[in-house]
Amino acid sequence: FFMLQESQVAVVFVAASKLPNPFAEFTMHGFLDEETGKEHVALTLGNVADGEPVLARLHSECLTGDALFSQRCDCGAQLHAALRPIAEEGRGVLLYLRQEGRGIGLLNKIRAYELQDAGADTVQANEQLGFAADMRDYSICKPMLEHLGVHSLKLMTNNPRKVNAMQGLGVFIQERKPLQVGENPYNRLYLATKADKLGHWLGRHHQ
């Protein structure tokens, strides 16, 4: 273990290993946020520490979408759509952040889904449970990227908060790449709400 001193966030690098998946053979780097006890990972491919902008995705954990194939969101589709171009380019980084349910946790997300089943949208459901619409904290990304030697991103996102958060942390965003995938009959209201209430750049919803 060693501390990453560059940031105020107490993130500790633990270990790195190979992680072959259907897209490529990535290297998986494990990090511990000592303040929250959450365990985050970064997947890297190629030399990301050469000073050139790195194709990147900051992906918040979504057990239901990433692992259980839920169609209530676009998260699993976005995860695949981010890993594919990194593999094609042979270089990139994906931070997998354990911030389930936009930061409210898995069980609270299920509670929010129950409210959505009764007619609430994704923002209303969070607020009815006493949470902000988006509780995620991207400050954990800075020490992870510093450890990897990454200082400039070509960021795959539709979320202006991620762009603003990275710029606020001193990470240069050379380019934003849209990641619009996975729309289906079950998540159209969810996507429209992300555009209309959270300001996400989503095609016809927000040009």
Short mmCIF file of N, CA and C in Angstrom, two decimals, residues 32-187:
data_model
loop_
_atom_site.label_atom_id
_atom_site.label_comp_id
_atom_site.label_asym_id
_atom_site.label_seq_id
_atom_site.Cartn_x
_atom_site.Cartn_y
_atom_site.Cartn_z
N LEU A 32 -8.43 1.92 -2.91
CA LEU A 32 -9.29 1.98 -1.75
C LEU A 32 -9.46 3.43 -1.32
N ASP A 33 -10.71 3.87 -1.21
CA ASP A 33 -11.02 5.17 -0.64
C ASP A 33 -11.12 4.96 0.87
N GLU A 34 -10.10 5.39 1.60
CA GLU A 34 -10.05 5.10 3.04
C GLU A 34 -11.15 5.81 3.81
N GLU A 35 -11.65 6.92 3.27
CA GLU A 35 -12.68 7.67 3.98
C GLU A 35 -14.02 6.95 3.97
N THR A 36 -14.36 6.36 2.82
CA THR A 36 -15.66 5.71 2.68
C THR A 36 -15.58 4.19 2.76
N GLY A 37 -14.37 3.65 2.60
CA GLY A 37 -14.21 2.20 2.55
C GLY A 37 -14.57 1.60 1.20
N LYS A 38 -14.92 2.43 0.23
CA LYS A 38 -15.31 1.91 -1.08
C LYS A 38 -14.07 1.54 -1.90
N GLU A 39 -14.24 0.50 -2.70
CA GLU A 39 -13.16 -0.02 -3.54
C GLU A 39 -13.48 0.32 -5.00
N HIS A 40 -12.57 1.03 -5.64
CA HIS A 40 -12.75 1.45 -7.03
C HIS A 40 -11.68 0.80 -7.89
N VAL A 41 -11.96 0.68 -9.18
CA VAL A 41 -10.95 0.12 -10.08
C VAL A 41 -10.78 1.01 -11.32
N ALA A 42 -9.61 0.91 -11.89
CA ALA A 42 -9.34 1.53 -13.19
C ALA A 42 -8.90 0.43 -14.14
N LEU A 43 -9.45 0.44 -15.34
CA LEU A 43 -8.98 -0.44 -16.40
C LEU A 43 -8.17 0.40 -17.38
N THR A 44 -6.95 -0.03 -17.67
CA THR A 44 -6.13 0.70 -18.64
C THR A 44 -5.70 -0.23 -19.76
N LEU A 45 -5.46 0.38 -20.90
CA LEU A 45 -4.96 -0.35 -22.07
C LEU A 45 -3.92 0.54 -22.73
N GLY A 46 -2.77 -0.05 -23.04
CA GLY A 46 -1.71 0.71 -23.69
C GLY A 46 -1.00 1.64 -22.73
N ASN A 47 -0.16 2.50 -23.28
CA ASN A 47 0.61 3.44 -22.48
C ASN A 47 -0.20 4.71 -22.28
N VAL A 48 -0.80 4.87 -21.11
CA VAL A 48 -1.64 6.04 -20.85
C VAL A 48 -0.86 7.16 -20.16
N ALA A 49 0.41 6.91 -19.86
CA ALA A 49 1.22 7.88 -19.12
C ALA A 49 2.23 8.60 -20.00
N ASP A 50 1.96 8.67 -21.32
CA ASP A 50 2.93 9.27 -22.25
C ASP A 50 2.69 10.76 -22.46
N GLY A 51 1.74 11.34 -21.71
CA GLY A 51 1.49 12.77 -21.82
C GLY A 51 0.45 13.16 -22.84
N GLU A 52 0.06 12.25 -23.72
CA GLU A 52 -0.96 12.54 -24.71
C GLU A 52 -2.36 12.37 -24.10
N PRO A 53 -3.36 13.10 -24.63
CA PRO A 53 -4.73 12.92 -24.11
C PRO A 53 -5.19 11.47 -24.23
N VAL A 54 -5.90 11.01 -23.22
CA VAL A 54 -6.27 9.60 -23.12
C VAL A 54 -7.79 9.46 -23.30
N LEU A 55 -8.19 8.54 -24.18
CA LEU A 55 -9.61 8.21 -24.33
C LEU A 55 -10.09 7.62 -23.01
N ALA A 56 -11.14 8.20 -22.41
CA ALA A 56 -11.49 7.84 -21.05
C ALA A 56 -12.99 7.83 -20.82
N ARG A 57 -13.38 7.02 -19.84
CA ARG A 57 -14.76 6.95 -19.36
C ARG A 57 -14.73 6.90 -17.84
N LEU A 58 -15.52 7.75 -17.19
CA LEU A 58 -15.75 7.67 -15.75
C LEU A 58 -17.10 6.99 -15.58
N HIS A 59 -17.10 5.73 -15.17
CA HIS A 59 -18.34 4.96 -15.15
C HIS A 59 -18.73 4.65 -13.71
N SER A 60 -19.89 5.13 -13.30
CA SER A 60 -20.39 4.84 -11.96
C SER A 60 -21.08 3.49 -11.95
N GLU A 61 -20.74 2.70 -10.94
CA GLU A 61 -21.28 1.35 -10.82
C GLU A 61 -22.79 1.33 -10.94
N CYS A 62 -23.30 0.39 -11.71
CA CYS A 62 -24.73 0.15 -11.83
C CYS A 62 -24.92 -1.35 -11.90
N LEU A 63 -25.08 -1.98 -10.75
CA LEU A 63 -25.21 -3.44 -10.71
C LEU A 63 -26.34 -3.91 -11.61
N THR A 64 -27.47 -3.20 -11.55
CA THR A 64 -28.64 -3.64 -12.32
C THR A 64 -28.37 -3.55 -13.82
N GLY A 65 -27.73 -2.48 -14.26
CA GLY A 65 -27.48 -2.31 -15.69
C GLY A 65 -26.23 -3.02 -16.18
N ASP A 66 -25.14 -2.95 -15.39
CA ASP A 66 -23.86 -3.51 -15.82
C ASP A 66 -23.85 -5.03 -15.77
N ALA A 67 -24.48 -5.60 -14.73
CA ALA A 67 -24.37 -7.05 -14.50
C ALA A 67 -25.68 -7.80 -14.69
N LEU A 68 -26.82 -7.12 -14.49
CA LEU A 68 -28.11 -7.81 -14.55
C LEU A 68 -28.93 -7.43 -15.78
N PHE A 69 -28.31 -6.69 -16.70
CA PHE A 69 -28.90 -6.40 -18.02
C PHE A 69 -30.18 -5.59 -17.95
N SER A 70 -30.33 -4.77 -16.91
CA SER A 70 -31.54 -3.95 -16.77
C SER A 70 -31.68 -3.02 -17.97
N GLN A 71 -32.92 -2.85 -18.41
CA GLN A 71 -33.23 -1.89 -19.47
C GLN A 71 -33.86 -0.62 -18.92
N ARG A 72 -33.84 -0.45 -17.58
CA ARG A 72 -34.38 0.77 -16.98
C ARG A 72 -33.43 1.94 -17.15
N CYS A 73 -32.18 1.66 -17.52
CA CYS A 73 -31.17 2.71 -17.69
C CYS A 73 -30.36 2.40 -18.94
N ASP A 74 -29.34 3.21 -19.19
CA ASP A 74 -28.46 2.98 -20.35
C ASP A 74 -27.04 2.62 -19.91
N CYS A 75 -26.87 2.26 -18.62
CA CYS A 75 -25.54 2.11 -18.05
C CYS A 75 -24.75 0.94 -18.64
N GLY A 76 -25.39 -0.23 -18.72
CA GLY A 76 -24.67 -1.38 -19.27
C GLY A 76 -24.25 -1.14 -20.71
N ALA A 77 -25.14 -0.53 -21.49
CA ALA A 77 -24.82 -0.23 -22.88
C ALA A 77 -23.67 0.77 -22.96
N GLN A 78 -23.66 1.75 -22.05
CA GLN A 78 -22.58 2.73 -22.05
C GLN A 78 -21.25 2.09 -21.67
N LEU A 79 -21.28 1.16 -20.73
CA LEU A 79 -20.05 0.47 -20.33
C LEU A 79 -19.43 -0.26 -21.52
N HIS A 80 -20.26 -1.01 -22.24
CA HIS A 80 -19.77 -1.72 -23.43
C HIS A 80 -19.30 -0.74 -24.50
N ALA A 81 -20.08 0.34 -24.69
CA ALA A 81 -19.76 1.30 -25.75
C ALA A 81 -18.51 2.10 -25.43
N ALA A 82 -18.09 2.13 -24.18
CA ALA A 82 -16.84 2.80 -23.82
C ALA A 82 -15.64 1.86 -23.96
N LEU A 83 -15.81 0.61 -23.57
CA LEU A 83 -14.69 -0.34 -23.65
C LEU A 83 -14.32 -0.65 -25.10
N ARG A 84 -15.33 -0.66 -25.98
CA ARG A 84 -15.07 -1.04 -27.37
C ARG A 84 -14.10 -0.08 -28.07
N PRO A 85 -14.33 1.25 -28.05
CA PRO A 85 -13.39 2.14 -28.73
C PRO A 85 -12.02 2.20 -28.06
N ILE A 86 -11.96 1.99 -26.74
CA ILE A 86 -10.66 1.91 -26.07
C ILE A 86 -9.89 0.72 -26.63
N ALA A 87 -10.57 -0.41 -26.78
CA ALA A 87 -9.92 -1.60 -27.34
C ALA A 87 -9.50 -1.36 -28.78
N GLU A 88 -10.36 -0.70 -29.55
CA GLU A 88 -10.04 -0.44 -30.96
C GLU A 88 -8.84 0.49 -31.09
N GLU A 89 -8.76 1.48 -30.19
CA GLU A 89 -7.65 2.42 -30.24
C GLU A 89 -6.38 1.82 -29.63
N GLY A 90 -6.56 0.78 -28.81
CA GLY A 90 -5.41 0.15 -28.17
C GLY A 90 -4.86 0.96 -27.00
N ARG A 91 -5.62 1.94 -26.55
CA ARG A 91 -5.13 2.83 -25.49
C ARG A 91 -6.31 3.56 -24.86
N GLY A 92 -6.35 3.56 -23.55
CA GLY A 92 -7.42 4.29 -22.88
C GLY A 92 -7.54 3.87 -21.43
N VAL A 93 -8.47 4.53 -20.74
CA VAL A 93 -8.69 4.24 -19.32
C VAL A 93 -10.18 4.33 -19.01
N LEU A 94 -10.65 3.39 -18.20
CA LEU A 94 -12.01 3.42 -17.69
C LEU A 94 -11.94 3.34 -16.17
N LEU A 95 -12.44 4.38 -15.50
CA LEU A 95 -12.54 4.35 -14.05
C LEU A 95 -13.91 3.81 -13.68
N TYR A 96 -13.92 2.72 -12.91
CA TYR A 96 -15.18 2.12 -12.47
C TYR A 96 -15.38 2.51 -11.02
N LEU A 97 -16.32 3.43 -10.80
CA LEU A 97 -16.50 4.09 -9.51
C LEU A 97 -17.69 3.49 -8.78
N ARG A 98 -17.47 3.11 -7.53
CA ARG A 98 -18.52 2.42 -6.77
C ARG A 98 -19.50 3.44 -6.18
N GLN A 99 -20.27 4.05 -7.07
CA GLN A 99 -21.24 5.08 -6.68
C GLN A 99 -22.61 4.70 -7.22
N GLU A 100 -23.08 3.55 -6.74
CA GLU A 100 -24.34 2.96 -7.21
C GLU A 100 -25.51 3.94 -7.05
N GLY A 101 -26.37 3.95 -8.07
CA GLY A 101 -27.59 4.74 -7.97
C GLY A 101 -27.34 6.24 -7.88
N ARG A 102 -26.37 6.74 -8.65
CA ARG A 102 -25.94 8.14 -8.57
C ARG A 102 -25.59 8.52 -7.13
N GLY A 103 -25.02 7.53 -6.42
CA GLY A 103 -24.47 7.79 -5.10
C GLY A 103 -25.34 7.43 -3.92
N ILE A 104 -26.56 6.90 -4.16
CA ILE A 104 -27.45 6.62 -3.02
C ILE A 104 -27.36 5.16 -2.55
N GLY A 105 -26.69 4.31 -3.33
CA GLY A 105 -26.54 2.92 -2.92
C GLY A 105 -27.60 2.02 -3.54
N LEU A 106 -27.31 0.72 -3.53
CA LEU A 106 -28.15 -0.25 -4.24
C LEU A 106 -29.55 -0.36 -3.64
N LEU A 107 -29.66 -0.50 -2.33
CA LEU A 107 -30.98 -0.70 -1.73
C LEU A 107 -31.83 0.56 -1.87
N ASN A 108 -31.21 1.72 -1.72
CA ASN A 108 -31.97 2.95 -1.95
C ASN A 108 -32.36 3.09 -3.41
N LYS A 109 -31.53 2.57 -4.31
CA LYS A 109 -31.91 2.60 -5.72
C LYS A 109 -33.15 1.74 -5.96
N ILE A 110 -33.22 0.60 -5.30
CA ILE A 110 -34.40 -0.26 -5.44
C ILE A 110 -35.63 0.46 -4.87
N ARG A 111 -35.44 1.18 -3.75
CA ARG A 111 -36.55 1.99 -3.21
C ARG A 111 -36.97 3.05 -4.23
N ALA A 112 -35.98 3.67 -4.88
CA ALA A 112 -36.29 4.69 -5.89
C ALA A 112 -37.02 4.06 -7.07
N TYR A 113 -36.60 2.87 -7.47
CA TYR A 113 -37.29 2.17 -8.56
C TYR A 113 -38.75 1.90 -8.19
N GLU A 114 -38.98 1.54 -6.92
CA GLU A 114 -40.35 1.28 -6.47
C GLU A 114 -41.20 2.54 -6.62
N LEU A 115 -40.62 3.70 -6.27
CA LEU A 115 -41.34 4.96 -6.44
C LEU A 115 -41.56 5.26 -7.92
N GLN A 116 -40.56 4.92 -8.75
CA GLN A 116 -40.73 5.14 -10.19
C GLN A 116 -41.81 4.23 -10.76
N ASP A 117 -41.91 3.02 -10.24
CA ASP A 117 -42.98 2.11 -10.68
C ASP A 117 -44.36 2.73 -10.38
N ALA A 118 -44.40 3.58 -9.35
CA ALA A 118 -45.67 4.23 -8.96
C ALA A 118 -45.87 5.57 -9.66
N GLY A 119 -44.92 5.96 -10.54
CA GLY A 119 -45.14 7.15 -11.35
C GLY A 119 -44.13 8.27 -11.23
N ALA A 120 -43.20 8.19 -10.26
CA ALA A 120 -42.18 9.23 -10.12
C ALA A 120 -41.13 9.09 -11.21
N ASP A 121 -40.47 10.21 -11.56
CA ASP A 121 -39.31 10.08 -12.44
C ASP A 121 -38.06 9.88 -11.58
N THR A 122 -36.91 9.71 -12.22
CA THR A 122 -35.70 9.33 -11.49
C THR A 122 -35.26 10.42 -10.51
N VAL A 123 -35.45 11.68 -10.85
CA VAL A 123 -35.08 12.78 -9.96
C VAL A 123 -36.08 12.88 -8.81
N GLN A 124 -37.38 12.82 -9.12
CA GLN A 124 -38.41 12.89 -8.08
C GLN A 124 -38.24 11.76 -7.06
N ALA A 125 -37.91 10.57 -7.54
CA ALA A 125 -37.76 9.41 -6.65
C ALA A 125 -36.62 9.65 -5.66
N ASN A 126 -35.47 10.12 -6.16
CA ASN A 126 -34.36 10.41 -5.25
C ASN A 126 -34.77 11.45 -4.21
N GLU A 127 -35.44 12.49 -4.67
CA GLU A 127 -35.81 13.58 -3.75
C GLU A 127 -36.85 13.13 -2.74
N GLN A 128 -37.77 12.26 -3.16
CA GLN A 128 -38.77 11.74 -2.22
C GLN A 128 -38.10 10.91 -1.12
N LEU A 129 -36.95 10.31 -1.43
CA LEU A 129 -36.21 9.53 -0.44
C LEU A 129 -35.28 10.41 0.41
N GLY A 130 -35.26 11.71 0.10
CA GLY A 130 -34.44 12.64 0.89
C GLY A 130 -33.04 12.86 0.36
N PHE A 131 -32.79 12.44 -0.90
CA PHE A 131 -31.47 12.60 -1.51
C PHE A 131 -31.51 13.68 -2.58
N ALA A 132 -30.34 14.23 -2.87
CA ALA A 132 -30.22 15.09 -4.04
C ALA A 132 -30.35 14.24 -5.30
N ALA A 133 -30.62 14.88 -6.42
CA ALA A 133 -30.80 14.14 -7.68
C ALA A 133 -29.54 13.37 -8.06
N ASP A 134 -28.35 13.91 -7.73
CA ASP A 134 -27.09 13.25 -8.07
C ASP A 134 -26.13 13.47 -6.91
N MET A 135 -25.78 12.39 -6.21
CA MET A 135 -24.93 12.46 -5.01
C MET A 135 -23.48 12.09 -5.30
N ARG A 136 -23.12 11.90 -6.55
CA ARG A 136 -21.78 11.39 -6.86
C ARG A 136 -20.69 12.42 -6.59
N ASP A 137 -19.52 11.93 -6.20
CA ASP A 137 -18.36 12.77 -5.92
C ASP A 137 -17.22 12.30 -6.82
N TYR A 138 -16.80 13.18 -7.72
CA TYR A 138 -15.76 12.79 -8.68
C TYR A 138 -14.36 13.14 -8.21
N SER A 139 -14.22 13.68 -6.98
CA SER A 139 -12.88 14.03 -6.50
C SER A 139 -11.99 12.80 -6.37
N ILE A 140 -12.59 11.62 -6.21
CA ILE A 140 -11.81 10.38 -6.12
C ILE A 140 -11.07 10.08 -7.42
N CYS A 141 -11.54 10.66 -8.53
CA CYS A 141 -10.91 10.37 -9.82
C CYS A 141 -9.51 10.96 -9.92
N LYS A 142 -9.28 12.11 -9.29
CA LYS A 142 -8.02 12.82 -9.45
C LYS A 142 -6.83 11.98 -9.00
N PRO A 143 -6.82 11.45 -7.77
CA PRO A 143 -5.66 10.65 -7.37
C PRO A 143 -5.53 9.36 -8.17
N MET A 144 -6.63 8.79 -8.63
CA MET A 144 -6.54 7.59 -9.46
C MET A 144 -5.85 7.92 -10.78
N LEU A 145 -6.26 9.02 -11.40
CA LEU A 145 -5.64 9.43 -12.67
C LEU A 145 -4.18 9.82 -12.47
N GLU A 146 -3.88 10.49 -11.36
CA GLU A 146 -2.50 10.87 -11.08
C GLU A 146 -1.62 9.64 -10.95
N HIS A 147 -2.13 8.62 -10.26
CA HIS A 147 -1.36 7.39 -10.12
C HIS A 147 -1.06 6.76 -11.49
N LEU A 148 -2.03 6.87 -12.39
CA LEU A 148 -1.87 6.28 -13.72
C LEU A 148 -1.06 7.18 -14.66
N GLY A 149 -0.74 8.39 -14.22
CA GLY A 149 0.02 9.31 -15.05
C GLY A 149 -0.82 9.99 -16.12
N VAL A 150 -2.12 10.09 -15.86
CA VAL A 150 -3.05 10.67 -16.84
C VAL A 150 -3.43 12.08 -16.40
N HIS A 151 -3.27 13.06 -17.29
CA HIS A 151 -3.57 14.45 -16.95
C HIS A 151 -4.48 15.13 -17.97
N SER A 152 -4.75 14.46 -19.09
CA SER A 152 -5.56 15.04 -20.16
C SER A 152 -6.46 13.96 -20.73
N LEU A 153 -7.76 14.28 -20.91
CA LEU A 153 -8.72 13.26 -21.31
C LEU A 153 -9.46 13.62 -22.60
N LYS A 154 -9.77 12.58 -23.36
CA LYS A 154 -10.83 12.63 -24.37
C LYS A 154 -11.98 11.87 -23.72
N LEU A 155 -12.90 12.61 -23.11
CA LEU A 155 -13.84 12.02 -22.16
C LEU A 155 -15.14 11.62 -22.85
N MET A 156 -15.48 10.33 -22.71
CA MET A 156 -16.73 9.80 -23.25
C MET A 156 -17.83 10.00 -22.20
N THR A 157 -18.71 10.99 -22.44
CA THR A 157 -19.78 11.27 -21.48
C THR A 157 -20.84 12.14 -22.13
N ASN A 158 -22.04 12.06 -21.57
CA ASN A 158 -23.13 12.98 -21.93
C ASN A 158 -23.41 13.94 -20.77
N ASN A 159 -22.61 13.83 -19.69
CA ASN A 159 -22.93 14.50 -18.44
C ASN A 159 -22.06 15.73 -18.22
N PRO A 160 -22.63 16.93 -18.25
CA PRO A 160 -21.82 18.13 -18.05
C PRO A 160 -21.18 18.20 -16.67
N ARG A 161 -21.79 17.56 -15.67
CA ARG A 161 -21.20 17.58 -14.33
C ARG A 161 -19.85 16.89 -14.30
N LYS A 162 -19.69 15.82 -15.10
CA LYS A 162 -18.39 15.14 -15.13
C LYS A 162 -17.32 16.03 -15.76
N VAL A 163 -17.68 16.69 -16.84
CA VAL A 163 -16.73 17.59 -17.50
C VAL A 163 -16.33 18.71 -16.54
N ASN A 164 -17.32 19.33 -15.91
CA ASN A 164 -17.04 20.43 -14.98
C ASN A 164 -16.24 19.97 -13.78
N ALA A 165 -16.55 18.77 -13.27
CA ALA A 165 -15.82 18.24 -12.11
C ALA A 165 -14.36 17.99 -12.45
N MET A 166 -14.10 17.39 -13.60
CA MET A 166 -12.72 17.11 -13.98
C MET A 166 -11.94 18.41 -14.19
N GLN A 167 -12.56 19.37 -14.86
CA GLN A 167 -11.88 20.65 -15.09
C GLN A 167 -11.62 21.35 -13.76
N GLY A 168 -12.57 21.24 -12.83
CA GLY A 168 -12.39 21.84 -11.52
C GLY A 168 -11.27 21.20 -10.72
N LEU A 169 -10.98 19.94 -11.01
CA LEU A 169 -9.89 19.22 -10.34
C LEU A 169 -8.55 19.41 -11.03
N GLY A 170 -8.55 20.16 -12.14
CA GLY A 170 -7.31 20.41 -12.85
C GLY A 170 -6.96 19.37 -13.90
N VAL A 171 -7.94 18.53 -14.26
CA VAL A 171 -7.73 17.55 -15.34
C VAL A 171 -8.19 18.20 -16.65
N PHE A 172 -7.33 18.23 -17.63
CA PHE A 172 -7.65 18.90 -18.90
C PHE A 172 -8.54 18.00 -19.75
N ILE A 173 -9.67 18.55 -20.22
CA ILE A 173 -10.56 17.82 -21.13
C ILE A 173 -10.29 18.33 -22.54
N GLN A 174 -9.54 17.54 -23.30
CA GLN A 174 -9.22 17.96 -24.67
C GLN A 174 -10.44 17.87 -25.57
N GLU A 175 -11.29 16.89 -25.28
CA GLU A 175 -12.44 16.64 -26.16
C GLU A 175 -13.50 15.89 -25.36
N ARG A 176 -14.79 16.20 -25.64
CA ARG A 176 -15.88 15.39 -25.10
C ARG A 176 -16.47 14.57 -26.23
N LYS A 177 -16.59 13.27 -25.99
CA LYS A 177 -17.17 12.37 -26.98
C LYS A 177 -18.53 11.88 -26.48
N PRO A 178 -19.60 12.12 -27.25
CA PRO A 178 -20.93 11.63 -26.83
C PRO A 178 -20.94 10.12 -26.69
N LEU A 179 -21.80 9.62 -25.82
CA LEU A 179 -21.93 8.18 -25.61
C LEU A 179 -23.42 7.84 -25.53
N GLN A 180 -24.10 8.03 -26.66
CA GLN A 180 -25.54 7.83 -26.71
C GLN A 180 -25.87 6.45 -27.26
N VAL A 181 -26.17 5.54 -26.35
CA VAL A 181 -26.49 4.16 -26.71
C VAL A 181 -27.55 3.64 -25.76
N GLY A 182 -28.18 2.56 -26.15
CA GLY A 182 -29.00 1.80 -25.21
C GLY A 182 -30.40 2.30 -24.97
N GLU A 183 -30.91 3.21 -25.81
CA GLU A 183 -32.29 3.64 -25.60
C GLU A 183 -33.24 2.49 -25.95
N ASN A 184 -34.27 2.32 -25.12
CA ASN A 184 -35.26 1.26 -25.35
C ASN A 184 -36.59 1.73 -24.74
N PRO A 185 -37.67 0.98 -24.97
CA PRO A 185 -38.98 1.44 -24.48
C PRO A 185 -39.06 1.63 -22.97
N TYR A 186 -38.19 0.95 -22.21
CA TYR A 186 -38.27 1.02 -20.76
C TYR A 186 -37.53 2.22 -20.17
N ASN A 187 -36.61 2.81 -20.94
CA ASN A 187 -35.80 3.87 -20.33
C ASN A 187 -35.98 5.23 -21.00
#
